[in-house]
Coordinates of C-alpha atoms in Angstrom, one line a residue:
M13 CA 0.0 0.0 0.0
P14 CA 1.3 3.5 -0.7
T15 CA 2.1 5.6 2.3
A16 CA 0.5 9.0 2.6
V17 CA 2.7 11.5 4.4
S18 CA 1.3 14.3 6.5
G19 CA 2.6 16.5 9.3
T20 CA 6.2 15.5 10.3
P21 CA 7.6 13.0 7.8
A22 CA 7.5 9.4 9.2
E23 CA 10.7 7.9 10.3
L24 CA 12.2 5.2 8.0
P25 CA 12.5 1.7 9.2
G26 CA 15.4 1.3 11.7
E27 CA 15.9 5.1 11.7
R28 CA 16.3 7.0 14.9
P29 CA 13.8 9.8 15.6
G30 CA 15.0 13.1 14.3
H31 CA 17.4 11.7 11.8
R32 CA 17.2 13.5 8.4
P33 CA 18.1 11.9 5.1
G34 CA 21.5 12.6 3.8
V35 CA 23.1 13.6 7.1
A36 CA 25.6 11.3 8.6
R37 CA 24.7 9.8 12.0
S38 CA 26.9 9.3 15.0
G39 CA 26.9 13.0 15.7
H40 CA 28.0 14.0 12.3
S41 CA 26.2 16.9 10.6
A42 CA 26.7 19.2 7.7
V43 CA 30.5 19.2 8.3
P44 CA 32.5 16.2 9.5
H45 CA 32.8 17.4 13.1
G46 CA 29.5 19.2 13.3
I47 CA 28.4 22.8 13.0
G48 CA 29.5 23.4 16.6
W49 CA 33.0 22.2 15.8
S50 CA 33.2 24.5 12.8
A51 CA 32.0 27.5 14.7
G52 CA 34.4 26.7 17.5
W53 CA 37.2 26.3 15.1
I54 CA 36.5 29.7 13.4
G55 CA 36.0 31.4 16.8
A56 CA 39.2 30.1 18.4
L57 CA 41.4 30.8 15.4
T58 CA 39.9 34.3 15.0
A59 CA 40.8 35.0 18.6
C60 CA 44.3 33.9 17.8
Q61 CA 44.4 36.0 14.7
A62 CA 43.3 39.1 16.7
T63 CA 45.9 38.4 19.4
L64 CA 48.6 38.0 16.7
M65 CA 47.7 41.2 14.9
V66 CA 47.5 43.2 18.1
G67 CA 50.8 41.8 19.2
I68 CA 52.5 42.8 16.0
G69 CA 51.0 46.3 16.2
L70 CA 52.2 46.8 19.8
L71 CA 55.6 45.6 18.7
I72 CA 55.7 48.1 15.9
T73 CA 54.6 51.0 18.1
G74 CA 56.8 49.9 21.0
P75 CA 60.1 48.0 21.2
A76 CA 60.6 47.7 17.4
H77 CA 59.9 51.3 16.6
G78 CA 63.6 52.2 16.0
L79 CA 64.4 49.1 14.0
W80 CA 64.6 48.7 10.2
P81 CA 62.4 48.7 8.1
L82 CA 60.3 50.9 10.4
T83 CA 63.0 53.6 10.3
V84 CA 62.5 54.2 6.6
E85 CA 58.7 54.2 6.5
D86 CA 58.6 58.0 6.7
K87 CA 60.8 58.3 3.7
V88 CA 58.5 55.9 1.7
D89 CA 55.5 58.0 2.7
E90 CA 57.2 61.2 1.6
A91 CA 58.3 59.6 -1.7
F92 CA 54.6 58.8 -2.5
E93 CA 53.7 62.4 -1.6
R94 CA 56.2 63.7 -4.1
M95 CA 54.8 61.5 -6.8
R96 CA 51.4 63.1 -6.7
T97 CA 49.8 64.3 -10.0
G98 CA 46.3 65.2 -10.9
S99 CA 45.8 62.0 -12.9
L100 CA 47.4 59.7 -10.3
T101 CA 45.4 61.3 -7.5
A102 CA 42.1 60.7 -9.4
L103 CA 43.1 57.1 -10.1
S104 CA 44.1 56.6 -6.4
S105 CA 40.7 57.9 -5.4
V106 CA 38.9 55.4 -7.5
T107 CA 41.1 52.5 -6.5
S108 CA 40.8 53.4 -2.8
E109 CA 37.0 53.2 -3.1
A110 CA 37.3 49.5 -3.9
G111 CA 38.2 49.0 -0.3
N112 CA 35.8 51.5 1.2
T113 CA 33.2 50.2 3.7
P114 CA 30.1 51.0 1.6
T115 CA 31.7 49.4 -1.5
V116 CA 32.8 46.3 0.3
I117 CA 29.4 45.8 1.9
T118 CA 27.6 46.3 -1.4
V119 CA 29.9 44.0 -3.4
T120 CA 29.7 41.3 -0.7
L121 CA 25.9 41.4 -0.6
L122 CA 25.6 41.3 -4.4
S123 CA 28.2 38.5 -4.7
C124 CA 26.4 36.4 -2.0
L125 CA 23.1 36.9 -3.7
G126 CA 24.6 36.0 -7.0
L127 CA 26.0 32.8 -5.6
I128 CA 22.6 31.9 -4.2
L129 CA 20.4 32.9 -7.0
I130 CA 22.3 32.6 -10.3
P131 CA 23.6 28.9 -10.3
R132 CA 21.1 26.2 -11.0
L133 CA 22.0 24.8 -7.5
P134 CA 22.7 27.7 -5.1
M135 CA 26.2 27.9 -3.6
W136 CA 25.2 28.5 0.0
R137 CA 28.5 27.3 1.4
Q138 CA 30.5 29.6 -0.9
A139 CA 28.3 32.5 -0.1
A140 CA 28.8 31.8 3.6
F141 CA 32.5 31.6 3.1
L142 CA 32.7 35.1 1.5
A143 CA 30.3 36.8 4.0
V144 CA 32.0 35.3 7.1
A145 CA 35.5 36.0 5.9
V146 CA 34.7 39.7 5.2
S147 CA 32.8 40.0 8.5
L148 CA 35.6 38.4 10.6
Q149 CA 38.2 40.6 9.0
S150 CA 36.2 43.7 9.9
L151 CA 35.7 42.4 13.5
V152 CA 39.5 41.8 14.0
F153 CA 40.2 45.2 12.4
L154 CA 38.0 46.9 15.0
V155 CA 39.8 45.0 17.8
I156 CA 43.2 46.1 16.5
T157 CA 42.3 49.8 16.2
V158 CA 41.1 49.8 19.8
A159 CA 44.2 48.1 21.1
V160 CA 46.9 49.7 19.0
D161 CA 47.1 53.5 18.8
R162 CA 49.4 54.4 15.9
H163 CA 49.5 57.9 14.4
R164 CA 49.0 58.3 10.6
P165 CA 52.0 59.4 8.5
D166 CA 53.2 63.0 8.9
V167 CA 52.4 64.0 5.3
H168 CA 49.4 65.7 3.7
R169 CA 46.6 63.2 3.8
L170 CA 44.2 63.4 0.9
D171 CA 41.3 61.8 2.8
G172 CA 41.6 64.0 5.9
S173 CA 41.9 62.7 9.4
L174 CA 40.1 59.4 10.2
P175 CA 39.0 58.4 13.8
T176 CA 40.6 54.9 13.5
S177 CA 44.3 54.0 14.1
S178 CA 46.7 53.9 11.2
Y179 CA 47.4 50.3 11.9
T180 CA 46.1 48.2 10.2
S181 CA 44.8 49.5 6.8
G182 CA 41.1 48.6 7.0
H183 CA 40.6 49.3 3.3
T184 CA 43.4 46.9 2.4
G185 CA 42.2 44.2 4.8
A186 CA 38.6 44.4 3.6
A187 CA 39.7 44.3 0.0
T188 CA 41.9 41.3 0.6
A189 CA 39.0 39.3 2.3
L190 CA 36.5 40.3 -0.4
Y191 CA 38.4 40.2 -3.7
G192 CA 40.8 37.4 -2.4
G193 CA 37.7 35.4 -1.5
L194 CA 36.2 35.9 -4.9
A195 CA 39.4 34.8 -6.5
V196 CA 39.4 31.6 -4.4
L197 CA 35.8 30.9 -5.6
V198 CA 36.7 31.6 -9.2
L199 CA 39.6 29.1 -9.0
S200 CA 37.6 26.4 -7.2
R201 CA 34.3 26.7 -9.1
L202 CA 34.9 28.0 -12.7
R203 CA 36.3 26.0 -15.5
G204 CA 38.3 27.0 -18.6
P205 CA 41.6 28.9 -19.2
W206 CA 40.2 32.4 -18.2
R207 CA 39.7 31.5 -14.6
R208 CA 43.4 32.0 -13.7
V209 CA 43.3 35.4 -15.5
V210 CA 40.2 36.5 -13.6
A211 CA 41.5 35.2 -10.3
G212 CA 44.8 37.0 -10.9
L213 CA 43.1 40.3 -11.5
L214 CA 41.0 39.8 -8.4
F215 CA 44.1 39.1 -6.3
L216 CA 45.7 42.4 -7.6
V217 CA 42.8 44.5 -6.3
P218 CA 43.9 44.5 -2.6
V219 CA 47.5 45.3 -3.7
A220 CA 46.2 48.2 -5.7
V221 CA 44.1 49.4 -2.8
G222 CA 47.1 49.2 -0.5
L223 CA 49.2 51.3 -2.9
A224 CA 46.4 53.8 -3.2
R225 CA 46.3 54.2 0.5
L226 CA 50.0 54.8 0.7
Y227 CA 49.8 57.3 -2.2
R228 CA 47.1 59.2 -0.4
G229 CA 49.2 59.4 2.8
M230 CA 46.7 57.4 4.9
H231 CA 49.0 54.6 6.1
H232 CA 52.6 53.5 6.7
P233 CA 53.8 50.6 4.6
T234 CA 53.6 48.2 7.6
D235 CA 50.0 49.2 8.0
V236 CA 49.2 48.1 4.5
V237 CA 51.1 44.8 5.0
G238 CA 49.2 44.3 8.2
G239 CA 45.9 44.7 6.3
L240 CA 47.0 42.2 3.7
V241 CA 47.9 39.7 6.4
N242 CA 44.7 40.3 8.3
G243 CA 42.6 39.6 5.2
C244 CA 44.5 36.5 4.2
L245 CA 44.3 35.0 7.7
S246 CA 40.5 35.5 7.7
L247 CA 40.3 33.6 4.4
L248 CA 42.4 30.8 5.6
I249 CA 40.5 30.4 8.9
V250 CA 37.1 30.4 7.3
G251 CA 38.1 28.5 4.2
R252 CA 39.0 25.2 5.9
P253 CA 35.6 24.4 7.6
L254 CA 33.4 26.0 4.9
L255 CA 35.2 25.0 1.7
T256 CA 37.7 22.2 2.4
D257 CA 36.0 20.0 5.0
G258 CA 32.4 21.1 4.3
F259 CA 30.6 18.0 3.3
V260 CA 28.6 15.2 4.7
T261 CA 28.8 11.5 3.9
A262 CA 26.2 8.9 3.1
P263 CA 25.9 6.3 5.9
P264 CA 24.9 2.7 5.2
A265 CA 21.3 2.0 5.4
A266 CA 20.1 1.6 9.0
S267 CA 17.7 -1.2 8.2
P268 CA 18.4 -4.4 6.3
L269 CA 18.4 -3.7 2.6
P270 CA 16.9 -6.0 0.0
A271 CA 18.9 -9.0 -1.2
A272 CA 20.2 -7.0 -4.1
A273 CA 21.8 -4.6 -1.7
S274 CA 23.9 -7.2 0.2
P275 CA 27.5 -6.2 0.8
L276 CA 29.9 -6.6 -2.2
P277 CA 33.3 -8.3 -2.2
A278 CA 36.2 -5.9 -1.8
V279 CA 37.1 -4.0 -4.9
A280 CA 40.9 -4.6 -4.4
D281 CA 42.6 -8.0 -4.4
R282 CA 44.5 -9.5 -1.5
A283 CA 47.6 -7.5 -2.3
G284 CA 45.6 -4.3 -2.0
R285 CA 45.8 -3.6 -5.7
P286 CA 42.7 -3.2 -7.9
P287 CA 42.3 -6.3 -10.1
G288 CA 41.5 -4.3 -13.3
H289 CA 41.5 -0.8 -14.8
A290 CA 39.3 2.2 -14.0
A291 CA 37.2 4.0 -16.7
V292 CA 36.4 7.7 -16.3
I293 CA 33.3 8.9 -18.1
F294 CA 33.5 12.6 -18.4
N295 CA 31.4 15.5 -19.8
P296 CA 33.9 17.7 -21.6
T297 CA 31.7 20.8 -21.1
V298 CA 32.2 20.7 -17.3
T299 CA 35.4 18.8 -16.9
D300 CA 38.6 20.5 -18.1
R301 CA 42.1 19.1 -18.6
T302 CA 43.2 20.3 -15.1
D303 CA 40.4 18.3 -13.5
R304 CA 41.2 15.2 -15.6
D305 CA 44.8 15.4 -14.7
A306 CA 43.9 15.7 -11.0
L307 CA 41.6 12.7 -11.2
R308 CA 44.3 10.7 -13.0
R309 CA 46.7 11.3 -10.2
V310 CA 44.2 10.3 -7.5
L311 CA 43.4 7.1 -9.3
E312 CA 47.1 6.2 -9.8
R313 CA 47.7 7.0 -6.1
H314 CA 45.1 4.3 -5.3
G315 CA 46.6 1.8 -7.6
Y316 CA 44.5 2.3 -10.7
D317 CA 47.3 2.7 -13.3
A318 CA 46.6 4.0 -16.8
P319 CA 42.9 4.8 -16.3
V320 CA 40.8 5.1 -19.5
F321 CA 39.1 8.4 -20.1
K322 CA 35.9 8.3 -22.2
E323 CA 34.3 11.5 -23.4
T324 CA 30.5 11.9 -23.6
S325 CA 28.8 13.6 -26.5
A326 CA 25.4 15.2 -27.3
D327 CA 24.3 12.0 -29.0
D328 CA 25.5 9.7 -26.2
P329 CA 25.6 11.4 -22.8
G330 CA 27.4 8.5 -21.1
G331 CA 25.4 5.3 -21.4
G332 CA 27.3 3.9 -24.4
Q333 CA 30.7 4.8 -23.0
T334 CA 29.9 3.2 -19.7
A335 CA 28.7 0.0 -21.4
D336 CA 31.9 -0.1 -23.6
A337 CA 34.0 0.4 -20.5
V338 CA 32.4 -2.6 -18.7
R339 CA 32.8 -4.8 -21.8
Q340 CA 36.5 -3.8 -21.9
G341 CA 37.0 -5.1 -18.4
A342 CA 36.7 -1.9 -16.3
V343 CA 36.2 -2.8 -12.6
L344 CA 35.5 0.8 -11.6
V345 CA 33.5 3.5 -13.4
V346 CA 34.1 7.1 -12.4
V347 CA 31.4 9.5 -13.7
C348 CA 32.4 13.2 -14.0
G349 CA 29.4 15.3 -14.9
G350 CA 26.0 16.5 -13.9
D351 CA 22.7 14.7 -13.3
G352 CA 22.3 13.8 -17.0
T353 CA 25.7 12.1 -17.3
L354 CA 25.0 10.2 -14.1
R355 CA 21.6 9.1 -15.2
A356 CA 23.0 7.7 -18.5
A357 CA 25.9 5.9 -16.7
A358 CA 23.6 4.5 -14.0
D359 CA 21.2 3.2 -16.6
A360 CA 24.1 1.2 -18.2
L361 CA 25.3 -0.1 -14.8
A362 CA 21.9 -1.0 -13.4
G363 CA 22.1 -4.5 -11.9
S364 CA 25.8 -4.7 -12.4
E365 CA 28.3 -5.3 -9.6
V366 CA 30.8 -2.8 -11.1
P367 CA 30.9 0.1 -8.7
L368 CA 30.3 3.7 -9.7
V369 CA 32.1 6.6 -8.2
L370 CA 30.2 9.9 -8.7
V371 CA 32.4 13.0 -9.2
P372 CA 30.0 16.0 -9.3
C373 CA 31.1 18.5 -11.9
G374 CA 27.7 19.7 -13.2
T375 CA 25.4 22.5 -12.1
G376 CA 22.7 20.4 -10.4
N377 CA 24.5 17.4 -8.8
L378 CA 21.2 16.5 -7.0
L379 CA 22.1 12.9 -6.1
A380 CA 25.6 14.0 -5.1
R381 CA 24.3 16.6 -2.7
N382 CA 21.6 14.3 -1.3
L383 CA 24.3 11.7 -0.7
G384 CA 26.5 14.4 0.9
L385 CA 29.5 13.9 -1.4
P386 CA 32.4 16.3 -1.5
L387 CA 31.9 18.9 -4.3
S388 CA 35.6 19.1 -5.3
P389 CA 36.2 16.5 -8.0
A390 CA 39.6 15.3 -6.7
D391 CA 38.3 15.3 -3.1
A392 CA 35.2 13.4 -4.1
L393 CA 37.2 10.7 -5.9
D394 CA 39.8 10.3 -3.2
A395 CA 37.2 10.0 -0.4
A396 CA 35.2 7.4 -2.4
L397 CA 38.2 5.3 -3.1
R398 CA 38.9 5.2 0.6
G399 CA 35.3 4.4 1.3
T400 CA 33.0 1.4 1.1
T401 CA 30.5 -0.1 -1.4
H402 CA 26.8 0.7 -1.0
R403 CA 23.7 -0.2 -3.0
V404 CA 21.6 2.7 -4.1
D405 CA 18.1 2.5 -5.5
L406 CA 17.2 3.5 -9.0
G407 CA 13.8 4.3 -10.5
R408 CA 12.8 2.4 -13.6
I409 CA 10.4 4.4 -15.9
D410 CA 8.7 4.0 -19.2
G411 CA 5.7 5.6 -21.0
D412 CA 4.2 6.4 -24.4
G413 CA 7.1 7.7 -26.4
L414 CA 9.6 6.9 -23.7
A415 CA 11.6 3.7 -23.8
A416 CA 12.2 1.9 -20.5
T417 CA 15.2 3.6 -18.7
H418 CA 16.3 4.5 -15.2
F419 CA 16.5 7.7 -13.3
A420 CA 18.6 8.4 -10.2
A421 CA 17.1 11.6 -8.9
M422 CA 13.7 12.8 -10.1
C423 CA 11.3 12.8 -13.0
G424 CA 7.8 14.1 -13.5
A425 CA 5.3 16.2 -15.5
G426 CA 3.8 19.6 -15.4
L427 CA 5.3 22.9 -14.3
D428 CA 8.9 21.8 -13.9
A429 CA 8.9 20.0 -17.3
A430 CA 7.2 22.9 -19.1
M431 CA 9.7 25.3 -17.5
L432 CA 12.7 23.2 -18.7
E433 CA 11.2 22.8 -22.1
R434 CA 10.6 26.5 -22.6
A435 CA 14.0 27.5 -21.2
N436 CA 15.8 25.1 -23.5
R437 CA 13.9 26.5 -26.5
S438 CA 15.2 29.9 -25.8
D439 CA 19.0 29.4 -26.1
R440 CA 19.6 33.1 -26.5
T441 CA 17.9 33.9 -23.2
K442 CA 19.8 31.2 -21.4
A443 CA 23.1 32.5 -22.9
V444 CA 22.4 36.0 -21.6
L445 CA 20.7 35.3 -18.3
G446 CA 22.1 31.9 -17.3
W447 CA 20.1 30.2 -14.5
P448 CA 17.6 33.0 -14.1
A449 CA 16.3 32.1 -17.6
Y450 CA 14.5 29.2 -15.9
A451 CA 12.8 31.7 -13.6
V452 CA 11.7 33.7 -16.6
A453 CA 10.4 30.5 -18.3
L454 CA 8.5 29.6 -15.1
L455 CA 6.7 32.9 -15.2
H456 CA 5.5 32.0 -18.7
V457 CA 4.1 28.6 -17.8
L458 CA 2.5 29.4 -14.4
R459 CA -0.8 30.1 -16.1
A460 CA -0.8 26.8 -17.9
P461 CA -4.1 24.8 -17.4
R462 CA -4.2 22.2 -14.6
M463 CA -3.6 18.6 -15.5
R464 CA -6.3 16.0 -14.8
V465 CA -4.6 12.8 -13.8
S466 CA -5.3 9.3 -12.5
I467 CA -2.6 7.8 -10.2
R468 CA -2.4 4.2 -9.0
L469 CA 0.2 3.5 -6.3
D470 CA 1.0 -0.2 -5.7
D471 CA -2.2 -2.1 -5.1
A472 CA -4.2 0.8 -3.8
P473 CA -7.3 2.2 -5.6
A474 CA -6.6 4.9 -8.2
L475 CA -6.4 8.5 -7.1
R476 CA -8.2 11.1 -9.3
R477 CA -6.5 14.5 -9.1
T478 CA -6.0 17.8 -10.7
A479 CA -2.5 19.1 -10.4
R480 CA 0.1 21.7 -11.5
M481 CA 2.9 19.2 -11.1
V482 CA 3.4 15.6 -10.5
L483 CA 6.9 14.7 -9.3
L484 CA 8.5 11.2 -8.7
G485 CA 11.7 11.1 -6.8
N486 CA 14.4 9.0 -5.3
I487 CA 15.9 11.9 -3.3
S488 CA 14.4 14.6 -1.0
T489 CA 16.0 17.9 -1.6
V490 CA 16.6 20.1 -4.7
Q491 CA 18.2 23.5 -5.5
G492 CA 18.6 25.8 -2.5
G493 CA 18.1 22.9 0.0
M494 CA 14.3 22.9 -0.5
T495 CA 12.8 19.6 0.5
L496 CA 10.3 18.6 -2.2
L497 CA 9.9 15.0 -1.1
P498 CA 10.2 14.6 2.7
G499 CA 11.5 11.3 3.9
A500 CA 12.8 10.2 0.5
R501 CA 16.1 8.4 0.6
P502 CA 18.1 6.7 -2.2
D503 CA 18.5 3.5 -0.3
D504 CA 15.1 2.8 1.3
G505 CA 13.7 0.6 -1.4
R506 CA 10.9 2.9 -2.4
L507 CA 10.1 6.0 -4.4
N508 CA 8.3 9.1 -3.4
L509 CA 5.5 11.2 -5.1
L510 CA 4.7 14.9 -4.9
I511 CA 1.3 16.2 -6.1
L512 CA 1.3 20.0 -6.3
D513 CA -2.0 21.8 -6.9
P514 CA -2.2 25.2 -5.2
R515 CA -5.2 27.4 -6.0
G516 CA -5.0 31.2 -5.7
T517 CA -2.6 33.3 -3.7
S518 CA -3.5 31.6 -0.5
G519 CA -2.8 28.1 -2.0
W520 CA 0.5 29.2 -3.4
T521 CA 1.5 30.7 0.0
R522 CA 0.6 27.5 1.8
A523 CA 2.4 25.3 -0.8
V524 CA 5.6 27.3 -0.6
W525 CA 5.4 27.3 3.2
A526 CA 4.9 23.5 3.2
L527 CA 7.9 22.9 0.9
L528 CA 10.1 25.3 2.8
R529 CA 9.3 23.3 6.0
G530 CA 9.9 20.1 4.2
R531 CA 6.5 18.7 5.2
T532 CA 3.0 18.5 4.0
M533 CA 0.0 20.5 5.1
E534 CA -1.9 19.2 8.1
P535 CA -5.1 17.6 6.8
P536 CA -8.3 18.7 8.4
S537 CA -9.2 15.2 9.5
A538 CA -7.8 11.6 9.5
A539 CA -10.1 10.9 6.5
A540 CA -8.0 13.3 4.4
T541 CA -5.3 10.6 4.0
V542 CA -7.8 8.1 2.5
P543 CA -7.5 8.0 -1.3
A544 CA -10.5 9.3 -3.2
Q545 CA -11.9 8.0 -6.5
N546 CA -12.9 11.5 -7.8
G547 CA -11.6 14.9 -7.0
R548 CA -9.6 15.9 -3.9
T549 CA -10.3 15.0 -0.3
D550 CA -8.6 17.7 1.7
G551 CA -8.0 20.6 -0.5
A552 CA -4.3 20.7 0.5
P553 CA -2.1 22.3 -2.2
V554 CA 0.7 19.7 -1.5
E555 CA 0.4 15.9 -1.1
F556 CA 3.2 13.4 -0.5
F557 CA 3.1 9.6 -1.0
A558 CA 5.7 6.7 -0.8
F559 CA 5.4 3.7 -3.1
Q560 CA 7.2 1.0 -5.0
R561 CA 5.2 1.1 -8.2
A562 CA 3.1 3.9 -9.8
E563 CA 1.0 4.2 -12.9
I564 CA 0.2 7.7 -13.9
I565 CA -2.2 8.5 -16.7
F566 CA -3.0 12.1 -17.8
D567 CA -6.2 13.0 -19.5
D568 CA -4.2 15.0 -22.1
P569 CA -0.5 14.9 -23.3
Q570 CA 1.7 16.7 -20.8
P571 CA 5.3 18.0 -20.9
R572 CA 7.6 15.5 -19.0
E573 CA 11.2 15.6 -17.7
L574 CA 13.7 13.0 -16.7
D575 CA 16.5 13.9 -14.2
G576 CA 16.3 17.5 -15.4
D577 CA 16.2 16.8 -19.2
P578 CA 12.9 17.4 -21.1
I579 CA 11.5 14.4 -22.9
A580 CA 8.6 14.0 -25.3
C581 CA 5.1 15.0 -24.2
G582 CA 2.8 12.1 -23.4
R583 CA -0.1 10.8 -21.4
R584 CA 1.4 7.9 -19.4
L585 CA 4.3 7.3 -17.0
T586 CA 4.9 4.0 -15.2
A587 CA 7.6 4.0 -12.6
E588 CA 8.9 1.4 -10.1
V589 CA 11.8 1.2 -7.8
R590 CA 14.7 -1.1 -8.3
P591 CA 16.1 -1.5 -4.9
G592 CA 19.9 -1.5 -4.7
A593 CA 20.2 -1.6 -8.5
L594 CA 23.3 0.7 -8.5
T595 CA 26.5 -0.2 -6.8
M596 CA 28.4 2.9 -5.6
L597 CA 31.6 3.6 -3.7
L598 CA 30.8 6.2 -1.1
P599 CA 33.0 7.9 1.5
A600 CA 33.1 6.3 4.9
R601 CA 31.3 8.1 7.7
G602 CA 33.4 10.9 9.2
E603 CA 35.5 11.2 6.0

């Protein structure tokens, strides 16, 4: 019988109360040592940073005041004063503004909003890294200016007298944290040859700000150096817990899995060496040569010499390459790409004992994020090769105009499919706007007529519904961390269903609130969970069900999608879970 979900999602078999899918147990949360550990790490090291910077400042203004190079700082300031011209003064004014407080706040806010709103899957961790680094730098700067009283250079100051101490340069420190942080994100998240050029230009901004502050007579050279050091220390302190260690791992299933999910033999032989070669299936649009070289080094370090790299294409997104790799004796398949590449490879490996390692390189990476995998390609591969084998469920789906295939994350019909289809038709809009093109497309399809649909789940009577969207899923969360299918897990031997049918402003408000909470609306009575033959029973804008097999028949052809890719319109979808169909190597808990 299908399970209707209402209120707080039901606990899964063998699961402790309060456990949420995708979060490692045994006290592990969104980072290996927990949020408290990360906050403690940042707080303790920030205190050490402030102590160090204050100590250096007191040394400069005290015992070391008469030592070189402090004895020549006045000459440096005077030399900058003699260099002044009208053009250089105007240029220094513009450059100095890049580190000014209003500019830094504005650029930080816009950058964080861009990281959250523009990518297909928001970069919450990267946005937090940037915001926290800039904030901590400013906090330490305030502590320094209170503790260290250093007079500004004895030259004509173009910006007048400021209330803060000359040590350290706040403009330089803020610019280092902001533009240096953006450079780190460019190097870690972008692909292609221009990323190093862009990162290099960003790294030069705080240096240019520091020189502008010297030119304008606002700081001694050691004050500017202190600002650079303060900003860099903030980036290092915040970067480790938020960018380097910031991932969760997928634990083994708490309850006994189906027979297909029984433990596998070890991948390596008794000598500790893999018995065959590894094949890397990569999407060239999101995996550059640098990434491939890094993956090759990781594989060789784990004993997989001479891995074979197979490139996907528009005609074959990964299924053919995966099947060829297995026929050629590959004992490990590494998939580098997004959800589409993973789906194609998983379809080819369904039922096989050849393990798959997922290296997320795309924009969505929904399964990777629900499994809590590292988002750095090399880190993801290294952690998996040190991990253990797990069986992960797949959904098998077919329909009119859709040959039987598998999906790893989600599929469905209605609003999401219509949005994807419209956005993909408008290549020019996507090229100009990027991810927001999907929001524009959604606005165009919101007024599409409701679907009328019959849904039969397992052996239960058919449900008759109207709906804006019908979504089948193997995972719970999507972009932005929104939980669309509460309780869904990729290893629980079942699939989950969302029926979305809000009516009017009130209905949309209730639906959005329910999805943000990750739970359904409370029904007015217990009878609301009883399937109805015709129409709706409770008027709730959101309904959730769990099932093993579903047959969905629409009154009229509807747009459909499969793991984020639009497929042909049709009137029928039949889906069933294949428990433990995909063998994966996943990082061990606490990795």
